């Protein structure tokens, strides 16, 4: 298995691009002061746009695809656990013998501890998805992000789980996130294939939207949060079942995320030993 090596760059792409923009501006200001605005303005626009492209490692390294070299994908579920939808999903995954990764919020994990236990007992992986799923992470300082991440880590620690992988809300990155993950000993995992379901607010044709674009080594983003109406839960579950069957029909295997990317997603305390998973 080809392992994705941790990024060892001393400077982010943002820092390097900013330095280049400054140097170009310094040169251009000699020619014409107005020309200096071009590289600086371009850099500013890039800084504003980068957070909203989940696969763009501008501020920090981003894992959005696997490196298995196999006809395989990983399936991830965000925003849970939810007492109405997660148990149904777990039954479906158990029936199909599929191991998924659940990026949970600290708030919901604390509210539904039995579901977290079931996730782990069934062999699924658990990642950190912030405490309250606030999009304000884009504007938070490094220390505030660390506090948010550690709040979720503390909740999951009660189950013997210590996530190593972090996924920010909606995959949004920010300047402070790089330092926060370094301080907490974590790395960022986003995704390469998603149905744009709006957190299960748009569940129609989820399977079709994924199946027409899925490729080997994709990290698939789905959600186990409940749809806006309880009556839509069977529709959502049916879409997931169609998707799983379609992935198999395409000759793709669903691997645990850790196998697809070649590095542990979490540790789990077994007795006195922290087992990497």
C-alpha positions as MATLAB code, in Angstrom:
seq = 'XXXXXXXXXXXXXXXXXXXXXXXXXXXXXXXXXXXXXXXXXXXXXXXXXXXXXXXXXXXXXXXXXXXXXXXXXXXXXXXXXXXXXXXXXXXXXXXXXXXXXXXXXXXXXXXXXXXXXXXXXXXXXXXXXXXXXXXXXXXXXXXXXXXXXXXXXXXXXXXXXXXXXXXXXXXXXXXXXXXXXXXXXXXXXXXXXXXXXXXXXXXXXXXXXXXXXXXXXXXXXXXXXXXXXXXXXXXXXXXXXXXXXXXXXXXXXXXXXXXXXXXXXXXXXXXXXXXXX';
ca = [
       0.000    0.000    0.000;
       1.344    3.393   -0.939;
       1.205    5.599    2.135;
       0.413    9.280    1.891;
       3.357   10.966    3.530;
       2.703   13.813    5.960;
       3.500   17.211    4.536;
       6.850   18.435    5.810;
       6.887   21.848    4.138;
       7.960   24.604    6.493;
       5.734   27.083    4.673;
       2.238   26.695    3.303;
       1.317   27.370   -0.316;
      -0.401   30.526    0.923;
       2.818   31.821    2.493;
       4.862   31.059   -0.623;
       2.277   32.637   -2.919;
       2.081   35.713   -0.710;
       5.856   36.122   -0.780;
       5.886   35.792   -4.566;
       3.075   38.339   -4.900;
       4.980   40.780   -2.686;
       8.194   40.361   -4.707;
       6.336   40.894   -7.987;
       4.619   43.961   -6.567;
       7.996   45.357   -5.465;
       9.373   44.946   -8.979;
       6.280   46.310  -10.722;
       6.032   49.381   -8.509;
       9.275   50.591  -10.073;
       7.659   50.415  -13.515;
       4.222   51.705  -12.576;
       2.707   51.905   -9.122;
      -0.688   50.741  -10.357;
       0.795   47.526  -11.753;
       1.751   46.485   -8.221;
      -1.947   46.113   -7.466;
      -2.244   43.146   -9.867;
      -0.229   40.495   -7.956;
      -1.395   41.750   -4.562;
      -5.037   41.810   -5.654;
      -4.690   38.363   -7.192;
      -3.251   37.006   -3.963;
      -6.078   38.543   -1.939;
      -8.705   36.980   -4.211;
      -6.964   33.618   -3.914;
      -7.009   33.892   -0.113;
     -10.729   34.646   -0.156;
     -11.603   31.813   -2.554;
      -9.316   29.044   -1.251;
     -11.360   28.090    1.853;
     -14.315   27.076   -0.304;
     -12.424   24.545   -2.447;
     -12.155   21.456   -0.203;
      -9.455   19.774   -2.304;
      -7.228   22.858   -2.546;
      -4.344   22.657   -0.083;
      -3.634   26.379   -0.046;
      -3.459   26.988    3.689;
      -2.479   23.469    4.751;
      -2.031   19.931    3.372;
      -5.334   18.294    2.419;
      -5.962   14.591    1.831;
      -8.931   14.333   -0.522;
      -8.145   11.095   -2.367;
      -6.676    7.724   -1.537;
      -3.366    6.249   -2.598;
      -4.215    2.556   -2.610;
      -3.744    2.012   -6.324;
      -6.725   -0.354   -6.141;
     -10.206   -0.263   -7.623;
     -11.472    0.875   -4.268;
     -13.118    3.829   -2.550;
     -13.807    4.931    1.015;
     -17.189    6.091    2.275;
     -17.491    8.781    4.921;
     -20.524   10.143    6.756;
     -20.587   13.617    8.303;
     -22.656   15.486   10.899;
     -23.865   12.596   13.075;
     -24.557   10.581   15.032;
     -28.329   10.943   14.841;
     -30.744    8.700   16.793;
     -33.179    8.411   13.867;
     -30.842    7.838   10.928;
     -27.553    6.433   12.232;
     -28.999    3.154   13.632;
     -30.688    2.426   10.286;
     -27.467    3.168    8.457;
     -25.478    0.896   10.762;
     -27.850   -1.985   10.037;
     -27.428   -1.445    6.301;
     -23.641   -1.277    6.524;
     -23.584   -4.408    8.679;
     -25.739   -6.254    6.151;
     -23.336   -5.338    3.357;
     -20.229   -5.857    5.514;
     -18.970   -2.348    4.759;
     -16.731   -0.338    7.060;
     -17.274    3.408    6.842;
     -15.790    6.430    8.573;
     -18.034    8.704   10.626;
     -16.870   12.287   11.105;
     -18.904   13.131   14.189;
     -19.507   16.398   15.982;
     -18.630   16.552   19.656;
     -22.052   17.919   20.560;
     -23.939   15.001   18.978;
     -21.461   12.403   20.220;
     -21.989   13.665   23.772;
     -25.771   13.588   23.307;
     -25.844   10.054   21.856;
     -23.053    8.051   23.506;
     -24.619    4.660   22.731;
     -24.413    5.380   19.010;
     -20.709    6.170   19.262;
     -20.192    2.871   21.066;
     -22.070    1.025   18.313;
     -19.986    2.702   15.606;
     -16.778    1.494   17.177;
     -18.106   -1.957   18.087;
     -19.072   -2.563   14.462;
     -15.554   -1.694   13.333;
     -16.230    1.701   11.799;
     -13.722    4.531   12.083;
     -14.397    7.841   13.805;
     -13.061   11.251   12.813;
     -13.370   14.695   14.397;
     -15.837   17.051   12.678;
     -15.620   19.956   15.165;
     -17.835   20.394   18.203;
     -20.882   22.283   16.915;
     -20.341   22.216   13.131;
     -20.010   25.990   12.973;
     -19.008   27.569    9.671;
     -17.449   30.363   11.702;
     -14.328   28.201   11.824;
     -13.254   30.270    8.812;
     -12.916   33.315   11.059;
     -11.610   31.654   14.216;
      -8.119   32.099   15.592;
      -5.783   29.154   15.949;
      -6.381   28.960   19.704;
     -10.169   28.943   19.220;
      -9.911   26.140   16.666;
      -7.685   24.126   19.007;
     -10.237   24.582   21.797;
     -13.038   23.394   19.498;
     -11.101   20.350   18.285;
     -10.025   19.348   21.782;
     -13.596   19.643   23.093;
     -14.614   16.932   20.634;
     -11.490   14.893   21.376;
     -12.376   14.947   25.074;
     -15.890   13.642   24.369;
     -14.587   10.798   22.203;
     -11.827    9.971   24.653;
     -14.529    8.669   27.013;
     -15.120    5.882   24.475;
     -11.424    5.085   24.141;
     -11.370    6.822   20.760;
      -8.800    9.413   19.707;
      -9.340   10.653   16.149;
      -6.261   11.533   14.136;
      -8.243   12.789   11.136;
     -10.118   16.089   11.196;
     -12.675   17.295    8.675;
     -13.830   20.902    9.039;
     -17.497   21.808    8.502;
     -18.233   21.712    4.743;
     -14.526   21.081    4.171;
     -13.759   24.766    4.759;
     -10.093   25.539    5.408;
      -8.577   28.636    6.986;
      -5.178   30.127    7.879;
      -5.508   29.169   11.551;
      -6.387   25.548   10.840;
      -2.877   24.526    9.810;
      -1.324   25.510   13.144;
      -4.290   24.118   15.078;
      -3.868   20.672   13.539;
      -0.130   20.721   14.140;
      -0.765   21.533   17.809;
      -3.339   18.762   18.207;
      -1.350   16.164   16.262;
      -4.010   15.741   13.598;
      -4.268   15.916    9.819;
      -7.022   17.074    7.477;
      -9.174   14.730    5.388;
     -11.701   16.144    2.954;
     -13.255   14.363   -0.026;
     -13.137   13.971   -3.793;
     -16.693   12.847   -4.569;
     -19.937   14.226   -3.127;
     -23.593   14.482   -4.162;
     -24.037   18.096   -2.999;
     -26.878   16.911   -0.787;
     -26.827   19.933    1.507;
     -26.434   17.778    4.600;
     -29.341   15.510    3.514;
     -31.598   18.438    2.682;
     -31.473   17.336   -0.982;
     -31.663   13.536   -0.962;
     -33.260   12.970   -4.361;
     -30.913   11.024   -6.681;
     -27.987   10.950   -4.250;
     -26.946    7.566   -5.645;
     -27.151    8.683   -9.277;
     -25.119   11.821   -8.623;
     -22.332    9.836   -6.976;
     -22.306    6.861   -9.348;
     -21.904    8.963  -12.482;
     -18.645   10.465  -11.208;
     -17.103    7.995   -8.746;
     -13.568    6.818   -9.536;
     -11.003    4.507   -7.899;
      -9.400    6.021   -4.788;
     -12.246    8.485   -4.277;
     -13.184    9.541   -0.762;
     -16.972    9.806   -0.862;
     -18.775   12.365    1.292;
     -22.262   11.500    2.563;
     -24.245   12.470    5.674;
     -26.030   10.545    8.411;
     -27.881   13.596    9.687;
     -31.665   13.382    9.381;
     -33.513   14.862    6.366;
     -35.764   17.889    7.002;
     -38.838   15.637    7.241;
     -38.913   12.339    9.124;
     -40.947   10.784    6.311;
     -37.964   11.205    3.990;
     -35.720    8.919    6.041;
     -36.756    5.742    4.126;
     -36.086    7.589    0.844;
     -32.623    8.577    2.053;
     -31.827    5.057    3.254;
     -32.947    3.609   -0.074;
     -30.613    6.017   -1.885;
     -27.696    4.805    0.240;
     -28.591    1.184   -0.509;
     -28.770    1.903   -4.250;
     -25.409    3.648   -4.020;
     -23.694    0.762   -2.239;
     -25.084   -1.714   -4.766;
     -24.010    0.548   -7.633;
     -20.470    0.824   -6.314;
     -20.245   -2.955   -6.258;
     -21.671   -3.185   -9.789;
     -18.925   -0.842  -10.988;
     -16.359   -3.322   -9.689;
     -15.237   -1.053   -6.870;
     -14.500   -2.251   -3.348;
     -15.292   -0.137   -0.291;
     -12.222   -0.018    1.947;
     -11.844    1.550    5.391;
     -10.522    5.090    4.992;
      -7.289    4.164    6.770;
      -6.532    1.511    4.144;
      -7.354    3.820    1.260;
      -5.070    6.644    2.412;
      -2.422    4.442    4.021;
      -2.440    5.970    7.494;
      -4.430    5.550   10.735;
      -7.619    7.562   11.108;
      -7.933    7.036   14.868;
      -6.546    5.159   17.833;
      -8.692    2.939   20.024;
      -7.778    1.981   23.546;
      -7.713   -1.802   23.966;
      -6.801   -2.477   27.579;
      -3.768   -0.275   28.168;
      -2.760   -0.151   24.510;
      -3.784    2.502   21.970;
      -4.456    0.524   18.807;
      -4.078    2.422   15.518;
      -6.991    1.957   13.144;
];
